[in-house]
XYZ file of C-alpha atoms in Angstrom:
584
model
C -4.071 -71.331 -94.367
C -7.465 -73.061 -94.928
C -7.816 -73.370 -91.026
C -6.827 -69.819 -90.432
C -9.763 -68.610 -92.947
C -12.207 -70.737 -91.526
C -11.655 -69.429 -87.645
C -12.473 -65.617 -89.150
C -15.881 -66.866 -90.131
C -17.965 -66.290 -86.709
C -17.057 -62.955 -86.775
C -17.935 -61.905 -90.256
C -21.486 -63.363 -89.686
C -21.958 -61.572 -86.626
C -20.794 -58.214 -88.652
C -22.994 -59.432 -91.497
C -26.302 -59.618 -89.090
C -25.592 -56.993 -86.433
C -23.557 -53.925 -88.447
C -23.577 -51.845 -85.198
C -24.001 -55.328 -82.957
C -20.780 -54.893 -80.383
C -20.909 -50.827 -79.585
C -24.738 -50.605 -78.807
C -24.647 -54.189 -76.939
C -21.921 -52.370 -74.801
C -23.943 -49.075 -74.550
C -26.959 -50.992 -73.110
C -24.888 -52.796 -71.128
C -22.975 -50.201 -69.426
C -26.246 -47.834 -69.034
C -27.417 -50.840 -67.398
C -24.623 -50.842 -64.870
C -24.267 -47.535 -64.213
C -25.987 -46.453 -60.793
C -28.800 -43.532 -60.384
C -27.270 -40.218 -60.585
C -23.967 -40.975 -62.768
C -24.181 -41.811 -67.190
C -21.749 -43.873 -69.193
C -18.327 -43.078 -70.198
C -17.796 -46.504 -71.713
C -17.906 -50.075 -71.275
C -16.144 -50.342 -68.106
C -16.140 -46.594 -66.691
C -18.832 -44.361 -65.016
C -19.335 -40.472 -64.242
C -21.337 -39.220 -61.332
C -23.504 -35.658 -62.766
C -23.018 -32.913 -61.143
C -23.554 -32.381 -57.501
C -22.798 -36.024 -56.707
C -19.896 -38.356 -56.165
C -18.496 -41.699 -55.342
C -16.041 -43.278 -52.787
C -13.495 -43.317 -56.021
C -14.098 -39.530 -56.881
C -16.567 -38.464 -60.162
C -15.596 -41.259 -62.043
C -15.081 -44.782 -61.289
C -14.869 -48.476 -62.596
C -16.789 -50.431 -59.479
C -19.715 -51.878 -60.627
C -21.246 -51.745 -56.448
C -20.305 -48.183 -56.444
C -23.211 -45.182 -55.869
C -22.920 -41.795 -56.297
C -24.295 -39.505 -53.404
C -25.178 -35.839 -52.794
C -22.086 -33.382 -52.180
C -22.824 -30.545 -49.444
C -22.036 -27.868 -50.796
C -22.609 -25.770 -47.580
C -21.064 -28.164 -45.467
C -16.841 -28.345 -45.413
C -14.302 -29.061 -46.222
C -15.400 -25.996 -49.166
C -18.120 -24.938 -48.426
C -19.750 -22.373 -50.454
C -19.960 -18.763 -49.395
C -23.123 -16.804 -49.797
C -21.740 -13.569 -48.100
C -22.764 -11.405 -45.128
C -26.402 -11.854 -43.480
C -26.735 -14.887 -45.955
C -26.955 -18.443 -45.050
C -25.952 -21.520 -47.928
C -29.077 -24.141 -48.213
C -27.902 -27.666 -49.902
C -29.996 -29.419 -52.399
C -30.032 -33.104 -54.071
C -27.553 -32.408 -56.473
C -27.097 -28.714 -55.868
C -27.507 -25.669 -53.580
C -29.096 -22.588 -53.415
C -28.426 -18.757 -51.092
C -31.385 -17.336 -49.051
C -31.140 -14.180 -46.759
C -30.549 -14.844 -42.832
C -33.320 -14.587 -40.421
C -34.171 -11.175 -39.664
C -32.865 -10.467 -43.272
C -34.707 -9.489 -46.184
C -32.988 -9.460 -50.079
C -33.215 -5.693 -51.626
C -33.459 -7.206 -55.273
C -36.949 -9.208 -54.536
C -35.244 -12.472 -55.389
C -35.480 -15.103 -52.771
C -32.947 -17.121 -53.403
C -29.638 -16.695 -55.213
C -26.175 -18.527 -55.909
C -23.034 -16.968 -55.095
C -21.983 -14.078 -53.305
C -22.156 -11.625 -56.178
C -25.765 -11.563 -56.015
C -26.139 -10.756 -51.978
C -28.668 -7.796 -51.581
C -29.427 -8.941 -48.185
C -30.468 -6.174 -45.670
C -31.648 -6.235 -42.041
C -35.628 -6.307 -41.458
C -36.735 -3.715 -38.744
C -39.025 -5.906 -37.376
C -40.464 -3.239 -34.693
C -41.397 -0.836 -37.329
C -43.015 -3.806 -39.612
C -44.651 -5.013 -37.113
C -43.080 -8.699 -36.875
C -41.841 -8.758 -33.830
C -43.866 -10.842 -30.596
C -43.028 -8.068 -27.910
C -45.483 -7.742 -24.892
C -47.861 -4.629 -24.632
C -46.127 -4.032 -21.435
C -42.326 -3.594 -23.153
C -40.762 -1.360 -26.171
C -39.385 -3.125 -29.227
C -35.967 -2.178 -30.322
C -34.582 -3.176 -33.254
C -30.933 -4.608 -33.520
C -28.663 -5.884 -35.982
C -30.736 -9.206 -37.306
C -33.222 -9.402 -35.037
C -34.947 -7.042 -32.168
C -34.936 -7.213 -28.616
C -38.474 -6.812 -25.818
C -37.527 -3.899 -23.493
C -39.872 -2.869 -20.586
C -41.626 1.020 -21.060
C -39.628 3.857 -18.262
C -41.164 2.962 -15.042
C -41.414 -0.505 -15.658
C -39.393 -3.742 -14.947
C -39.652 -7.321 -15.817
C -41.499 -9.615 -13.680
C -39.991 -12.042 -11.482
C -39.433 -15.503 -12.984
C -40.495 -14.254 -16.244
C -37.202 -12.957 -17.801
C -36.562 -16.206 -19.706
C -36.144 -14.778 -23.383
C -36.520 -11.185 -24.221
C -39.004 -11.839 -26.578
C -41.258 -12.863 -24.448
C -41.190 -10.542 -21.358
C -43.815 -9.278 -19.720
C -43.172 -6.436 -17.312
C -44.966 -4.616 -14.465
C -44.716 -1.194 -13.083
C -42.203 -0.186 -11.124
C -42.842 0.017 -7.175
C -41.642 1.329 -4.317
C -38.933 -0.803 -2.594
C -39.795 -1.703 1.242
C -37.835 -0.457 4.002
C -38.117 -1.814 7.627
C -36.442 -0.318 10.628
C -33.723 -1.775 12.506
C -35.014 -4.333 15.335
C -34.239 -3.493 18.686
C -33.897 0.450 18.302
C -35.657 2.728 19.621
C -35.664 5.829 18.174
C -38.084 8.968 18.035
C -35.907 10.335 15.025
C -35.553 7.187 12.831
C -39.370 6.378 13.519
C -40.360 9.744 12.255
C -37.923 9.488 9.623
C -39.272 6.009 8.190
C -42.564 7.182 8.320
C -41.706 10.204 5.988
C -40.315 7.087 3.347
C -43.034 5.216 3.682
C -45.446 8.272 2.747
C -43.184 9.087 -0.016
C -44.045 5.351 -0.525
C -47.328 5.523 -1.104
C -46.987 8.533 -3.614
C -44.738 7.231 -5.778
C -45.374 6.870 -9.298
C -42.746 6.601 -12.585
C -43.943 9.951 -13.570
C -42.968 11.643 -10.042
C -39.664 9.549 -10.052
C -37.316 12.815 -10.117
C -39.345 14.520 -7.361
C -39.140 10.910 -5.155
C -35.237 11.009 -5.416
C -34.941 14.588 -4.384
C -37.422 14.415 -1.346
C -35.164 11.020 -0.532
C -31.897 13.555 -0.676
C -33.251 15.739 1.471
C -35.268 13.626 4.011
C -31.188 11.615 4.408
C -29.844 15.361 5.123
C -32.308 16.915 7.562
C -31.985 13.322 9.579
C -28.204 13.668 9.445
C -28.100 17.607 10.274
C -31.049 16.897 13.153
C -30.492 13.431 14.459
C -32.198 13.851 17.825
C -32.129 10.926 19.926
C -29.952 9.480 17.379
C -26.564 11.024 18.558
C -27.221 9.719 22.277
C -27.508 6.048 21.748
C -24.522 4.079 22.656
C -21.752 4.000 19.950
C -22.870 0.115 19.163
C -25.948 0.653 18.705
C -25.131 3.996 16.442
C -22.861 1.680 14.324
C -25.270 -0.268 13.346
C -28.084 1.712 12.750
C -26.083 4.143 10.867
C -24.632 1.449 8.057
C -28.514 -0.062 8.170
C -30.213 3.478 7.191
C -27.215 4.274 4.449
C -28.102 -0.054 2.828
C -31.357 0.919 3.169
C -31.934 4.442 1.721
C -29.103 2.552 -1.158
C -32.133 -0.014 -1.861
C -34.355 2.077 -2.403
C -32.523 4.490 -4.550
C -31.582 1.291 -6.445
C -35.158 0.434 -7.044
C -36.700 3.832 -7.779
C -33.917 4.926 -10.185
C -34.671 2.311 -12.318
C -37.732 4.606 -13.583
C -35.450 7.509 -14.574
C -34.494 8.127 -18.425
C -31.206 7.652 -19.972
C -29.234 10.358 -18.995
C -27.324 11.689 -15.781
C -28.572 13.257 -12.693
C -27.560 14.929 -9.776
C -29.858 15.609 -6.602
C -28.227 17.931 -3.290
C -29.748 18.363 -0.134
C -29.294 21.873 2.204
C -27.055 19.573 5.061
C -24.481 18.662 1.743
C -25.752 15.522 0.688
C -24.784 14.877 -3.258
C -26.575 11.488 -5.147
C -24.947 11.395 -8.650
C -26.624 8.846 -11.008
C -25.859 7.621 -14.334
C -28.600 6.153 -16.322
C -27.398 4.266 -19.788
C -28.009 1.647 -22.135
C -25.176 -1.051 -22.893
C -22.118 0.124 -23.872
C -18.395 -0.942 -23.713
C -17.459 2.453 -22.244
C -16.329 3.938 -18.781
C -18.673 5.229 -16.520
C -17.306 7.756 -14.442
C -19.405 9.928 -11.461
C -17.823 13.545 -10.456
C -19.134 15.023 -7.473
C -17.172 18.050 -5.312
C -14.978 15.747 -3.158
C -15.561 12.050 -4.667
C -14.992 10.730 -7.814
C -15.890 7.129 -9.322
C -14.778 5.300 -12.454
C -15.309 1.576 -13.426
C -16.480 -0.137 -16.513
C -19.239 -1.290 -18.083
C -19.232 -5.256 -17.561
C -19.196 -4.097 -13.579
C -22.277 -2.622 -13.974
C -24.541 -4.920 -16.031
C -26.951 -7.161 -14.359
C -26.813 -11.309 -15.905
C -29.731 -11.264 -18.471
C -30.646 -7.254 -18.351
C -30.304 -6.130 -21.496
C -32.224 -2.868 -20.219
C -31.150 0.184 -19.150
C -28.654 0.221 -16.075
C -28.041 2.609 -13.099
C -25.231 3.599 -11.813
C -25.196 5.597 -8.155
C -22.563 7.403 -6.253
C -24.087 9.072 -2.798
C -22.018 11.163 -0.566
C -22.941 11.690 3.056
C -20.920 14.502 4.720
C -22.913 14.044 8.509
C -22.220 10.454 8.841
C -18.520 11.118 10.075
C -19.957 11.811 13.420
C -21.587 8.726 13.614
C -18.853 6.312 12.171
C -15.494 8.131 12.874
C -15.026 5.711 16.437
C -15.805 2.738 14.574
C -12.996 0.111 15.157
C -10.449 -0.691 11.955
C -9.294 -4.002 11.466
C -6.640 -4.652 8.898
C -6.383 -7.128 6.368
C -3.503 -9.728 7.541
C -0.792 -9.136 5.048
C -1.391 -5.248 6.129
C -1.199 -6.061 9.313
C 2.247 -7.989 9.099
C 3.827 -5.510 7.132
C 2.430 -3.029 10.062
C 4.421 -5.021 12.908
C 7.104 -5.217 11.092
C 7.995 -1.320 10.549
C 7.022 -0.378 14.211
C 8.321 -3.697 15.772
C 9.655 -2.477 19.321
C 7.788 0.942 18.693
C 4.093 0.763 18.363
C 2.400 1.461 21.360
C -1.226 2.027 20.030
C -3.104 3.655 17.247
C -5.763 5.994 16.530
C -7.933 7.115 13.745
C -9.859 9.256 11.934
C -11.888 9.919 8.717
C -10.399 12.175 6.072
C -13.011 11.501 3.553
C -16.723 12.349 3.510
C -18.119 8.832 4.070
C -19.801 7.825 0.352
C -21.687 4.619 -0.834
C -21.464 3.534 -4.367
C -24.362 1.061 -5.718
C -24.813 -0.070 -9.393
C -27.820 -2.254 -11.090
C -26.437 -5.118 -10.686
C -26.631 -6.612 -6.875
C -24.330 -8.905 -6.581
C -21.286 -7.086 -6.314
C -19.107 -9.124 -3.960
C -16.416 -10.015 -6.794
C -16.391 -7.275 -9.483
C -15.225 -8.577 -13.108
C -13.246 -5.580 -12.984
C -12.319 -3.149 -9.786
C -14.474 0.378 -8.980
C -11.537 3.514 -8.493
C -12.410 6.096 -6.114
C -10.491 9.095 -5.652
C -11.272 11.194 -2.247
C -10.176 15.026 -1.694
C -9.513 15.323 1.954
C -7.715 19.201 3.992
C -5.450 16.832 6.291
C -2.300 16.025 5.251
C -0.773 12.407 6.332
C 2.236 12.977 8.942
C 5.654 10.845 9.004
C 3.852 9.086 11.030
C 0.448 8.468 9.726
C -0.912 6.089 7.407
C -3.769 6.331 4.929
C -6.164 3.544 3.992
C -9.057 2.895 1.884
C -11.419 1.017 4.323
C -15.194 0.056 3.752
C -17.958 -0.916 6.370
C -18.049 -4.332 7.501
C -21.240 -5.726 9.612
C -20.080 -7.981 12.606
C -22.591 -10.777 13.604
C -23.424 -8.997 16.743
C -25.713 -6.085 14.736
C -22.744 -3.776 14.949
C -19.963 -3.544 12.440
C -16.227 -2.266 11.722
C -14.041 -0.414 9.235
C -12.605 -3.118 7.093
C -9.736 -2.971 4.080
C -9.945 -5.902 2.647
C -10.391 -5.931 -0.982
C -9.572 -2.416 -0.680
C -5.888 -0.790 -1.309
C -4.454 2.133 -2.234
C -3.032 3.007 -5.121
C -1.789 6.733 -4.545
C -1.766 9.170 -2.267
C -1.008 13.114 -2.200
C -0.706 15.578 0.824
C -5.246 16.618 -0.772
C -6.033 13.222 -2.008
C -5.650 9.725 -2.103
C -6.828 7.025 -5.182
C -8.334 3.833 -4.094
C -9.352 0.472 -5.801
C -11.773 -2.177 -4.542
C -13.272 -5.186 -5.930
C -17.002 -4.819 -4.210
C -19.226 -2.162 -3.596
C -20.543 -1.145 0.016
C -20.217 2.072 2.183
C -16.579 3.569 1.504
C -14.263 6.483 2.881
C -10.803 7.167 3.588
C -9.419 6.561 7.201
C -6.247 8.154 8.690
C -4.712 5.439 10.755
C -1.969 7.627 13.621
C 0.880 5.381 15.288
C 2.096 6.640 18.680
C 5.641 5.610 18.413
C 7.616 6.287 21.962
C 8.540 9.639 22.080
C 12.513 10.043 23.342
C 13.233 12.232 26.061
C 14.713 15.450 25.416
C 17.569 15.217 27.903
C 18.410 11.756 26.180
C 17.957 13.555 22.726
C 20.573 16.472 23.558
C 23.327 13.782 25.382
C 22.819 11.670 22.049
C 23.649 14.757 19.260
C 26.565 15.837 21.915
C 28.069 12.543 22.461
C 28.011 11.639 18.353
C 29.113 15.039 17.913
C 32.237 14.222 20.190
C 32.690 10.666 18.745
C 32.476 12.283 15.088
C 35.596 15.126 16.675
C 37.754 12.258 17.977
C 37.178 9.653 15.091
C 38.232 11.989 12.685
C 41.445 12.664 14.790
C 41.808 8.606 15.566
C 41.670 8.364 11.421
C 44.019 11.409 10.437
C 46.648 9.715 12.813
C 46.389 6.543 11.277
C 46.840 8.060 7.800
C 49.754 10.503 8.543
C 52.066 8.996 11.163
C 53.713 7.032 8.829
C 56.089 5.586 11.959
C 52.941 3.563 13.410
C 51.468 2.215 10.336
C 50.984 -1.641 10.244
C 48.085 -4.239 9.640
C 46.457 -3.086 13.291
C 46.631 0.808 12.155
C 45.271 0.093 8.865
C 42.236 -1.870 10.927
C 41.324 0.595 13.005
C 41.743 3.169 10.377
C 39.091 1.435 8.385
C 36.448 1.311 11.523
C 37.348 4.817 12.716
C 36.084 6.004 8.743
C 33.096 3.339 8.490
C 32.147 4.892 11.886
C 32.654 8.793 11.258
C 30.176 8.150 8.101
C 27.794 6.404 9.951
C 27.335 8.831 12.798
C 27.671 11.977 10.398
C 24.885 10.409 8.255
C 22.850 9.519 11.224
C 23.080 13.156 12.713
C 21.998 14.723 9.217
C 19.602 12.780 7.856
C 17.994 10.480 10.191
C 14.787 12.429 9.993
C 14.569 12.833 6.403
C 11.600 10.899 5.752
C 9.494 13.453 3.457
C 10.925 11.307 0.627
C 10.391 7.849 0.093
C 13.250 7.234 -1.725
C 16.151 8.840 -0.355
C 14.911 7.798 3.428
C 15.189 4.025 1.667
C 18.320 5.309 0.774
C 20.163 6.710 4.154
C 18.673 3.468 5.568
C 20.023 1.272 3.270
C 23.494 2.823 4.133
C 23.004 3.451 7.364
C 22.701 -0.608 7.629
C 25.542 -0.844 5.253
C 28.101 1.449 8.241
C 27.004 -0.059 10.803
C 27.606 -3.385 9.753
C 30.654 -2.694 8.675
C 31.581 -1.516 11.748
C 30.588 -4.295 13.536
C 32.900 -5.929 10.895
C 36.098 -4.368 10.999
C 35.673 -4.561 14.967
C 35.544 -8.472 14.105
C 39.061 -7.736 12.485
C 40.227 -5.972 14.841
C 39.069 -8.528 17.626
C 40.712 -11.505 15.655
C 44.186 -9.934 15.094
C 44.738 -9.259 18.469
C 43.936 -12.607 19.294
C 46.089 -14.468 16.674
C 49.002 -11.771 17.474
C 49.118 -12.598 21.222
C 48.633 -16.351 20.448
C 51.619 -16.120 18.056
C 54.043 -14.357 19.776
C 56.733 -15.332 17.545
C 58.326 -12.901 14.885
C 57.694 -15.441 11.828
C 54.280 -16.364 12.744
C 53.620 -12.564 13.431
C 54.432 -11.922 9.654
C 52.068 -14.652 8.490
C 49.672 -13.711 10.364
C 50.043 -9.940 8.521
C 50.163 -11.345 5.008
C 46.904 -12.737 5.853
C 45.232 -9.892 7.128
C 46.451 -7.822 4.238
C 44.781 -10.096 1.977
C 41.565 -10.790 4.227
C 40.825 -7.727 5.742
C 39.082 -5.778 2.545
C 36.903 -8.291 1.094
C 35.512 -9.663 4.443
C 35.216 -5.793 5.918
C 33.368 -4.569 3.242
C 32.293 -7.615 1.252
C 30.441 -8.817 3.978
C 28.181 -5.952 5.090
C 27.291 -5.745 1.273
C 26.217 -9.551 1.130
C 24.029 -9.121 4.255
C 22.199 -5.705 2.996
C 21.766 -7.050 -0.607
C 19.502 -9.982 0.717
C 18.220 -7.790 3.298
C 16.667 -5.493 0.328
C 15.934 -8.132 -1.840
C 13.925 -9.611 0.680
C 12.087 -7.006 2.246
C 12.718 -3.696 0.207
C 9.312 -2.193 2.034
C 11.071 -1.780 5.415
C 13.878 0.366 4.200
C 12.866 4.276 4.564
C 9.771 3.407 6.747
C 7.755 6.834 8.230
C 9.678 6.098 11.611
């Protein structure tokens, strides 16, 4: 016991001489191993304050351990300081400030949660912070503001970097050169009218420039003097060269106009619509008396024009004269699908134009691949015959100077007996051509011995197939064959007599040609049967062979006669439904 008493001493002295000895030696020893930015929790434990933390979380035990910042704006939570309002982190903490281009309503700069948003947008044209160019117009958008150039003027080249800092120049007066190598009194005295208009031209005259363009076009198409007698090469390609041109400059002077939509006639029946706007996501669509135009917005727009945009639709009645002998070339698939309807037929074809010939140009130059395709829709008095074929076709230069009708990237998409819709994905000179097949014509003589001598077959077929179905004495497998081809051919020449010409529909001329294929085959099938039973019956002579040979018939005859023919014009259609219930 004496040992046990003695081994408690130690500890009472220490008591004794340091009351509060152990817990503040631990205190200072833990405040001592605690890192920056974190207090004691007790002699082995630390807390990180808030806004930082360790590798173990808020509090840990590790001795090497550091607490560091927490981003509050950053993820995996970050904080949200609402619309127009942008979250700015802190050592230790965070704070809210209003977006760029943003002001707070309240006066206070900064705030802390989302409660306390009053951020608004700053009209920085009206305040005066914006860093537009005395040459452009500041317009104020959602954030921020934008550098337009004044009417009548347009950005200089090479300096349309940002919009905020363009610098623009007044608009001018595109150049327009005359074709090389033609001579012509009418086109010289023509360009030299432009190039006076030329020299007058100002932003402030812009309306009066377009109209005197209108009407210079017109009195050059309704008086073409020496134009009309050059050879038909050279008219094709001065024609297409005045219509890019006088498109050019339109292009380029238009761009002075005002937001709005015009429309400029001439006395020969010219018609320019335009269609002046600022970005939008809607349609644009162009009405004029026998053209209309639709596409969309993102056709339009030029890459980095945030400006106003133009949008032209001319219509030039006279130029039929000059272009309706062009030659048409069809796209290759077209072209096919063209062989293929008249193959044996087509002898040679012939055009004209049923459409006043129109060209469509927009802001935007390069319109080779629209994002989206242009519609046109053309009124025209002629009606497309059985044997006539509409297409939407646009003018194609050839390397020799001269050029063609073309239709690719062109289709159309309906037509009626007074208009026909078409879709393309570029923009050039457009119209509507009526394409005329000469298909042989039969001979009369041959026409009148055909309808008498199916006439005559239809008489005696229908007597072959009555006596096959009422002499009851003669009926075997060979009646029952020939009773089957006289009926598969008494429907195929009645329907041929009645309705071969019925073409005015698309569908039911697919239809009698569909069966049509389907008789005729069939005939050509049970003639098979008929062919085959005679052989096997003379090779067989014997009476027991005979009678197999009719059990197998019986069971034959029906599925191949008719099965057949039904295989053969089901892949036929599936194939190539486009040549059943062609115009011819």
């Amino acid at each position: 016991m004496r040992k046990k008493y003695l081994s408690l001493l130690p500890g009472l002295l220490v008591l004794l001489l340091f009351p509060m000895g152990p817990t503040a030696q631990n205190s200072k020893a833990c405040a001592l191993q605690c890192p920056p930015n974190s207090s004691c929790v007790n002699g082995t434990t630390c807390r990180c304050t808030p806004g930082f933390i360790s590798v173990s979380g808020e509090i840990f035990t590790d001795p090497l351990e550091s607490c560091y910042d927490i981003n509050e704006c950053g993820p995996p939570s970050p904080v949200y300081c609402g619309i127009s309002a942008d979250c700015q982190n802190l050592e230790g903490g965070y704070y809210c400030t209003c977006s760029p281009g943003y002001e707070p309503v309240s006066g206070a700069t900064i705030f802390r949660n989302e409660s306390e948003n009053t951020c608004r947008d700053v009209d920085e044209c009206s305040s005066g912070q914006h860093q537009c160019h005395n040459s452009t117009v500041c317009v104020n958008t959602v954030g921020s503001y934008r550098c337009h150039c004044r009417q009548g003027w347009e950005p200089k080249p090479g300096l349309w970097y940002k919009q905020m800092n363009t610098i623009c120049k007044e608009i001018s007066f595109p150049t327009w050169t005359a074709p090389s190598g033609i001579k012509s009194q009418a086109l010289s005295h023509f360009l030299n009218r432009i190039q006076d208009l030329g020299r007058n031209f100002s932003s402030a005259s812009v309306l009066n420039t377009v109209g005197d363009l209108v009407q210079e076009t017109g009195d050059l198409l309704e008086t073409p003097g020496d134009l009309k007698t050059l050879p038909f090469s050279e008219q094709h390609f001065v024609v297409p060269n005045l219509l890019f041109g006088l498109e050019n400059v339109l292009r380029g002077v238009s761009k002075a106009l005002p937001k709005g939509s015009f429309t400029f006639n001439s006395s020969a029946g010219i018609e320019l619509s335009l269609e002046v706007q600022a970005p939008s996501y809607r349609n644009i669509t162009l009405i004029q008396k026998q053209t209309k135009m639709m596409l969309t917005w993102d056709a339009v727009r030029d890459s980095g024009d945030s400006g106003l945009a133009v949008v032209g639709l001319l219509s030039t009645p006279g130029m039929d004269r000059f272009l309706a002998e062009a030659p048409l070339v069809l796209d290759a698939e077209e072209l096919t699908t063209l062989h293929e309807t008249h193959r044996g037929l087509l002898q040679e074809t012939s055009h004209i134009l049923l459409s006043d010939v129109i060209s469509a140009f927009i802001t935007n130059k390069d319109t080779e691949n629209l994002r989206s395709p242009v519609t046109f829709v053309f009124q025209h008095s002629v009606t497309p015959g059985p044997r006539e074929k509409v297409h939407c076709v646009y003018w194609e230069h050839g390397q020799n100077g001269s050029g063609h009708w073309d239709t690719r990237g062109c289709w159309v998409t309906s037509t009626r007996d007074n208009s026909t819709t078409c879709q393309c994905s570029h923009l050039s000179i457009f119209a509507v051509l009526m394409a005329h097949y000469s298909v042989q014509e039969e001979d009369s003589a041959l026409t009148v011995i055909t309808y008498m001598g199916l006439s005559l077959s239809l008489l005696c077929l229908l007597l072959a197939a009555l006596t096959f179905l009422l002499c009851k004495a003669i009926q075997n497998t060979s009646t029952s064959l020939h009773l089957q081809l006289s009926l598969c051919l008494f429907l195929a020449h009645l329907l041929f007599l009645t309705a071969i010409d019925r073409t005015e529909s698309k569908v039911l001329c697919a239809i009698i040609a569909g069966a049509l294929h389907y008789l005729y085959l069939a005939s050509f099938t049970w003639m098979l049967l008929v062919g085959l039973h005679l052989f096997l019956s003379a090779r067989n002579l014997t009476v027991v062979n005979y009678s197999g040979i009719n059990r197998f018939m019986k069971k034959a005859m029906f599925p191949v006669g008719y099965g057949v023919p039904a295989v053969i014009v089901a892949i036929s259609a599936a194939s190539r439904p486009h040549l059943y219930g062609t115009s011819t």
